[in-house]
CSV table of N, CA, C and O in Angstrom, one decimal:
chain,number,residue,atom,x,y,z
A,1,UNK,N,9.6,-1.5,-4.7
A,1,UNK,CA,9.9,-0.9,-6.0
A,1,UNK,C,10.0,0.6,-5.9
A,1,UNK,O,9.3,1.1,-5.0
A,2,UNK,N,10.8,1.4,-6.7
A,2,UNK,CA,11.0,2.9,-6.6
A,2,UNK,C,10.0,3.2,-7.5
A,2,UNK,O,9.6,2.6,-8.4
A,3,UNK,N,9.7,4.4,-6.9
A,3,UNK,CA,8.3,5.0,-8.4
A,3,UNK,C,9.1,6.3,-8.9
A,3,UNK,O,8.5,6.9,-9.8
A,4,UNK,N,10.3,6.8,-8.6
A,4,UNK,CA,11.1,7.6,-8.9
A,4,UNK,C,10.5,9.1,-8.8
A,4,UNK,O,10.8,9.9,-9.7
A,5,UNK,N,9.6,9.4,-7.7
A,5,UNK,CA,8.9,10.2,-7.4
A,5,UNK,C,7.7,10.8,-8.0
A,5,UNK,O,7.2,11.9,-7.9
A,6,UNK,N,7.3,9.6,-8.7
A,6,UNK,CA,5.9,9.2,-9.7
A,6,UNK,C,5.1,8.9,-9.3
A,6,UNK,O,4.6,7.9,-9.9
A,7,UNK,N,4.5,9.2,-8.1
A,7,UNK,CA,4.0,8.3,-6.9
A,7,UNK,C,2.2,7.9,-7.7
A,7,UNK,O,1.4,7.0,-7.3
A,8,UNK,N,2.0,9.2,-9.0
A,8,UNK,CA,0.6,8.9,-9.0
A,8,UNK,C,0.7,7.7,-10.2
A,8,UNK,O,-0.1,6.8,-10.2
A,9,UNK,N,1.6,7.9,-10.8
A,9,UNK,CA,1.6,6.9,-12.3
A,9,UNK,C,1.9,5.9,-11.7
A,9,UNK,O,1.2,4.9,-12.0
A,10,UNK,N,3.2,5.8,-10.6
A,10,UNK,CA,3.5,4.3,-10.1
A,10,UNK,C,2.2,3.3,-9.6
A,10,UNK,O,2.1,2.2,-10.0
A,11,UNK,N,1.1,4.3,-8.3
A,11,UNK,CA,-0.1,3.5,-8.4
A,11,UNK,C,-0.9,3.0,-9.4
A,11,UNK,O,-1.0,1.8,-9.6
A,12,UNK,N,-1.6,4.0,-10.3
A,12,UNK,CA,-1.9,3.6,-11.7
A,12,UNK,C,-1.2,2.5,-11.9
A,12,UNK,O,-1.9,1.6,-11.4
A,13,UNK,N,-0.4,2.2,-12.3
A,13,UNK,CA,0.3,1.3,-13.2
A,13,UNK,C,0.0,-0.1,-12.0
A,13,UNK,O,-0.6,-1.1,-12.3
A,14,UNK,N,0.3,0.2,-11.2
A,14,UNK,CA,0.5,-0.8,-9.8
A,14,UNK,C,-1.1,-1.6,-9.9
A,14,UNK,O,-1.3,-2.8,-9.7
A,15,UNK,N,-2.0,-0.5,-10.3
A,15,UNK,CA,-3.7,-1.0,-9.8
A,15,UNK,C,-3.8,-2.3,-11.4
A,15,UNK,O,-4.2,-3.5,-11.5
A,16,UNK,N,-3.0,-1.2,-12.7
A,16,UNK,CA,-3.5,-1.8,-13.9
A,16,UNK,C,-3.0,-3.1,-13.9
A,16,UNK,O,-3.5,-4.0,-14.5
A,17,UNK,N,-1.9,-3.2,-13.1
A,17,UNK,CA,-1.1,-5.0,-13.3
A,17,UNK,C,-1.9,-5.8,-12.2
A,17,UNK,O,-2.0,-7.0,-12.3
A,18,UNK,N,-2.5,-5.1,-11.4
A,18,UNK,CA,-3.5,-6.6,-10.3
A,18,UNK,C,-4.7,-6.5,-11.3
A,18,UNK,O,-5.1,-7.6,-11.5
A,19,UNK,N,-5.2,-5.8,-11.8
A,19,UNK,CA,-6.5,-5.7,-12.8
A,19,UNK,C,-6.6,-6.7,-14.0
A,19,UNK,O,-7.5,-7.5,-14.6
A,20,UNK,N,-5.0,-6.3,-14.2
A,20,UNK,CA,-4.6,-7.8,-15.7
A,20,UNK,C,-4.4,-9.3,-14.6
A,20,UNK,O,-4.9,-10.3,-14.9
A,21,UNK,N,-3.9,-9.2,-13.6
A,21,UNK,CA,-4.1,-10.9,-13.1
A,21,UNK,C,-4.9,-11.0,-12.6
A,21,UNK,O,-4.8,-12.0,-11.8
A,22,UNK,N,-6.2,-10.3,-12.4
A,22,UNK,CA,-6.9,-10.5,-11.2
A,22,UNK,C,-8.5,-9.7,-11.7
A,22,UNK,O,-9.3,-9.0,-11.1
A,23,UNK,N,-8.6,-10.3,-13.3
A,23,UNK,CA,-9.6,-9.4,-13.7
A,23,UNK,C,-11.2,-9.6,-13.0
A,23,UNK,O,-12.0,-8.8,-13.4
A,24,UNK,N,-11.7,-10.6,-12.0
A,24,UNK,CA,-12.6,-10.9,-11.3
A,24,UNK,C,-12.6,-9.8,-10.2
A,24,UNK,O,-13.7,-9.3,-9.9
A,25,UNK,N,-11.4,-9.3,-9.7
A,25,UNK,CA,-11.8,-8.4,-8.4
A,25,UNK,C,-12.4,-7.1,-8.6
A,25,UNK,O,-11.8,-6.5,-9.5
A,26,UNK,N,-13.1,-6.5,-8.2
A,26,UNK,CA,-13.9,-5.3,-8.0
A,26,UNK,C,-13.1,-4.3,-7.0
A,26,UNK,O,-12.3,-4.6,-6.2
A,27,UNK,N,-13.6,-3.1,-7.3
A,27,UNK,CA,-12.7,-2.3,-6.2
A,27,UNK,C,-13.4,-2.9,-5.0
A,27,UNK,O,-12.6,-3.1,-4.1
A,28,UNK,N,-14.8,-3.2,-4.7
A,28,UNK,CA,-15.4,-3.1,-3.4
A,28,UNK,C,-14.8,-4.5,-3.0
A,28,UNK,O,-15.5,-4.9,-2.1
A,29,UNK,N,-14.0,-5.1,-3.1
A,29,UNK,CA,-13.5,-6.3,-3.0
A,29,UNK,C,-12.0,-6.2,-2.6
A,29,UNK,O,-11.3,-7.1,-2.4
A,30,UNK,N,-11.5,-4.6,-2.5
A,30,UNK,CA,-10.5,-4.3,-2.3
A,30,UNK,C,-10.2,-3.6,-0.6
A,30,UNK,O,-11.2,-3.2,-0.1
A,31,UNK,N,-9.1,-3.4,-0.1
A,31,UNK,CA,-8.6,-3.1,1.0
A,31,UNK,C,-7.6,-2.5,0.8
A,31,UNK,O,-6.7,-3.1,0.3
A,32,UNK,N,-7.4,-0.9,1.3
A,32,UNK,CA,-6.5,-0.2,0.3
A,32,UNK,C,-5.5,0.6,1.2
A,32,UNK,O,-5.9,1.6,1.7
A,33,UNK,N,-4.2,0.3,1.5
A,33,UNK,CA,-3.9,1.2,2.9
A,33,UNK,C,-2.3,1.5,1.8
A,33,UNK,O,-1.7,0.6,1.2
A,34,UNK,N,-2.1,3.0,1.9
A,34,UNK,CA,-1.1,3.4,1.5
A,34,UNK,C,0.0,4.3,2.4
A,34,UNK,O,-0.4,5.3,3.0
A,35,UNK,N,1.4,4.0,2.4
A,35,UNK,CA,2.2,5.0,3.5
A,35,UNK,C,3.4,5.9,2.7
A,35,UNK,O,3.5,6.0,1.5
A,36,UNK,N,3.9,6.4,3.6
A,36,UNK,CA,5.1,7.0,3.1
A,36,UNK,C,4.4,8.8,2.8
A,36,UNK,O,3.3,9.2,2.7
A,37,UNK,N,5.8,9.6,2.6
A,37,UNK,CA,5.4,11.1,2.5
A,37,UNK,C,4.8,11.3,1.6
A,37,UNK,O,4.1,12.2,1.9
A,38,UNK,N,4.3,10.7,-0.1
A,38,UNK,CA,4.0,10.8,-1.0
A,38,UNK,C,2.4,10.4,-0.8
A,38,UNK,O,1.5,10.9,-1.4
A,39,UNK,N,2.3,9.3,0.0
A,39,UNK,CA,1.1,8.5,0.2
A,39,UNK,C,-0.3,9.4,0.4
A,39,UNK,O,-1.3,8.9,-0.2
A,40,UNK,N,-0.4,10.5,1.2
A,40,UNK,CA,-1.1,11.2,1.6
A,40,UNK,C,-2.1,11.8,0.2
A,40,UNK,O,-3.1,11.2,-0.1
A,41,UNK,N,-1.6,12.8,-0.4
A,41,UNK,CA,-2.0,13.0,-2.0
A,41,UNK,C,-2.9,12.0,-2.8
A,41,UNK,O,-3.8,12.2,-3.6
A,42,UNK,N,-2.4,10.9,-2.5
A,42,UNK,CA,-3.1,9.9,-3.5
A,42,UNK,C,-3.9,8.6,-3.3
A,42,UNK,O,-4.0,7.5,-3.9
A,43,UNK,N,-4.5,9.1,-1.8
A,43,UNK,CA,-5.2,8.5,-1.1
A,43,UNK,C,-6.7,9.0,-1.7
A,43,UNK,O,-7.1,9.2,-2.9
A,44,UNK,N,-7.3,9.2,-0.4
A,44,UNK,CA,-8.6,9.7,-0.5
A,44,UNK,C,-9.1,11.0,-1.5
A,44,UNK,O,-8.4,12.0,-1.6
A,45,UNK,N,-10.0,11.0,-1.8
A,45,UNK,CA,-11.1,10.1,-2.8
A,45,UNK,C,-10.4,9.7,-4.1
A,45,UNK,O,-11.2,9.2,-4.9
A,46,UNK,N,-9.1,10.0,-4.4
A,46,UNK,CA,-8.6,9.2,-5.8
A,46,UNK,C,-8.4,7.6,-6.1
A,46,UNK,O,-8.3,7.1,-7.2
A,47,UNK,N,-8.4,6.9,-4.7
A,47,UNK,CA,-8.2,5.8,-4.9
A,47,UNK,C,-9.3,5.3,-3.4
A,47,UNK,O,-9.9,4.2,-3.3
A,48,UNK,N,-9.5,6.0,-2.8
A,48,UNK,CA,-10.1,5.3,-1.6
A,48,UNK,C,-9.1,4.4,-0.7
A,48,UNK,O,-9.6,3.4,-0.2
A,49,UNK,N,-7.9,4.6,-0.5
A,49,UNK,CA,-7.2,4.4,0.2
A,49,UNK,C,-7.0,4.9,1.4
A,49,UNK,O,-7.4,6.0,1.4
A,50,UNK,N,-6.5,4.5,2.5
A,50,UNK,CA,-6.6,4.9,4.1
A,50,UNK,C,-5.1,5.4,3.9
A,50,UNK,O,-4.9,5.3,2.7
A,51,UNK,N,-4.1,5.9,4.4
A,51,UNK,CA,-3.0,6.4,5.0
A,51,UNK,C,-2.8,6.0,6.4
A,51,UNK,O,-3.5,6.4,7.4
A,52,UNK,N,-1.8,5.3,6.3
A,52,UNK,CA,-1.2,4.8,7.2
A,52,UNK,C,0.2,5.2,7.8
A,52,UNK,O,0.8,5.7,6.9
A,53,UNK,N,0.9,5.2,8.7
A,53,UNK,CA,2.2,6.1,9.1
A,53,UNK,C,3.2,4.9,9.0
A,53,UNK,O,2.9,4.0,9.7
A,54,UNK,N,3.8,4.8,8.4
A,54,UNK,CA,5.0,3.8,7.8
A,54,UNK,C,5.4,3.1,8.8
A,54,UNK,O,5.2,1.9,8.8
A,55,UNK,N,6.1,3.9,10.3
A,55,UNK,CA,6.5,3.1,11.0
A,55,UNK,C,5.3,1.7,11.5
A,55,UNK,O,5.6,0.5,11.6
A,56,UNK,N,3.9,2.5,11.7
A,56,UNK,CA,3.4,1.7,12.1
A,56,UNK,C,2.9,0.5,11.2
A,56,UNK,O,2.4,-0.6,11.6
A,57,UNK,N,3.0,0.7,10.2
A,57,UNK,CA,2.5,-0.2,8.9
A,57,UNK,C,4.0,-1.2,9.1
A,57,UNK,O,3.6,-2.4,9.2
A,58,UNK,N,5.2,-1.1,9.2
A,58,UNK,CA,6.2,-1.9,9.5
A,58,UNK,C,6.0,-2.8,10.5
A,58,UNK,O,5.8,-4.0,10.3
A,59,UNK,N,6.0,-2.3,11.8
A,59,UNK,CA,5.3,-3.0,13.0
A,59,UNK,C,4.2,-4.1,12.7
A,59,UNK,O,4.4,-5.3,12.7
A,60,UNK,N,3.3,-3.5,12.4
A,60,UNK,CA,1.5,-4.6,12.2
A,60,UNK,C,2.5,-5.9,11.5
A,60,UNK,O,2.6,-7.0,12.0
A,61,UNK,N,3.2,-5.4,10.2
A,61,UNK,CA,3.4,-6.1,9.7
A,61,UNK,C,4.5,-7.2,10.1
A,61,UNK,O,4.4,-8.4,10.0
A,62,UNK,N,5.5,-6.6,10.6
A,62,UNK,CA,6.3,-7.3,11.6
A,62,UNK,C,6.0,-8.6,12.6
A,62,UNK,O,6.6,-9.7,12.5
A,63,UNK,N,4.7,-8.1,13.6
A,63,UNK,CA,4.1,-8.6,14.4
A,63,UNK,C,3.1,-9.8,13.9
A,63,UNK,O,3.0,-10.9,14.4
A,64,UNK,N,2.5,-9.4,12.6
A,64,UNK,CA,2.2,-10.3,12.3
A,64,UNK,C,2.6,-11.2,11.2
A,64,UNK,O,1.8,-12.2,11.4
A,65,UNK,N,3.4,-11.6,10.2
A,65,UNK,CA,4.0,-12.6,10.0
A,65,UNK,C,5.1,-12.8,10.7
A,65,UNK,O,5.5,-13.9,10.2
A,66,UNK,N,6.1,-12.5,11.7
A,66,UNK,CA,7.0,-12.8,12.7
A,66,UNK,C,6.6,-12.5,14.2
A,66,UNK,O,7.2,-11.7,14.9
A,67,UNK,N,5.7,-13.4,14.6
A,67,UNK,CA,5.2,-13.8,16.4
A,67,UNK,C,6.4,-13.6,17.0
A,67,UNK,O,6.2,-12.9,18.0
A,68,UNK,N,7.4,-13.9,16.8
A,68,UNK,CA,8.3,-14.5,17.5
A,68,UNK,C,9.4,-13.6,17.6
A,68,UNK,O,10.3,-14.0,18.3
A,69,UNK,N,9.5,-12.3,17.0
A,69,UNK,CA,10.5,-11.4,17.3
A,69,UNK,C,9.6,-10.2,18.4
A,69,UNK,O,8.5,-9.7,18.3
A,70,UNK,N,10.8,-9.9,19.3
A,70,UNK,CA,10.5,-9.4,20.6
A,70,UNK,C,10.9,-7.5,20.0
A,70,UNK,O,12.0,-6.8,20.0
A,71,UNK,N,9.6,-7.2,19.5
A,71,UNK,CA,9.9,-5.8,19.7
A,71,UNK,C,10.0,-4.4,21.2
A,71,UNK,O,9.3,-4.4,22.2
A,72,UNK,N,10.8,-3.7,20.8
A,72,UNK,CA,10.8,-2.6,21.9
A,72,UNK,C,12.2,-3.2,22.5
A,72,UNK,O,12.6,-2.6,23.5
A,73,UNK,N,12.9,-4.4,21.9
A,73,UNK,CA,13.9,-4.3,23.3
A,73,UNK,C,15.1,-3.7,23.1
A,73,UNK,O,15.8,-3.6,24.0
């Protein structure tokens, strides 16, 4: 989804819609990794989020729901 360079309202909004389906979870129940140029800002301590470097957030992610594609070749 685009946040149209709203990167703080887009999270907001983003936390308030898991909060409405998901009113049982706690933050401490949460795992918070955010990327991209904007990501940095609105990480730590506003959300307790880690920053992560995109390519490699693609990769992990890659690697792990698709075993079977051969990266680097």
């Amino acid at each position: 989804m685009r946040h149209q360079t709203k990167q703080a309202e887009f999270v907001l909004s983003f936390f308030e819609r898991i909060a409405k389906r998901s009113p049982n979870v706690t933050v401490a129940d949460q795992r918070i990794f955010i990327t991209g140029s904007g990501g940095a800002p609105n990480r730590r301590p506003h959300i307790g989020a880690k920053f992560v470097q995109e390519v490699n957030a693609v990769t992990l992610a890659v690697e792990t729901l698709h075993p079977d594609v051969r990266l680097g070749v």
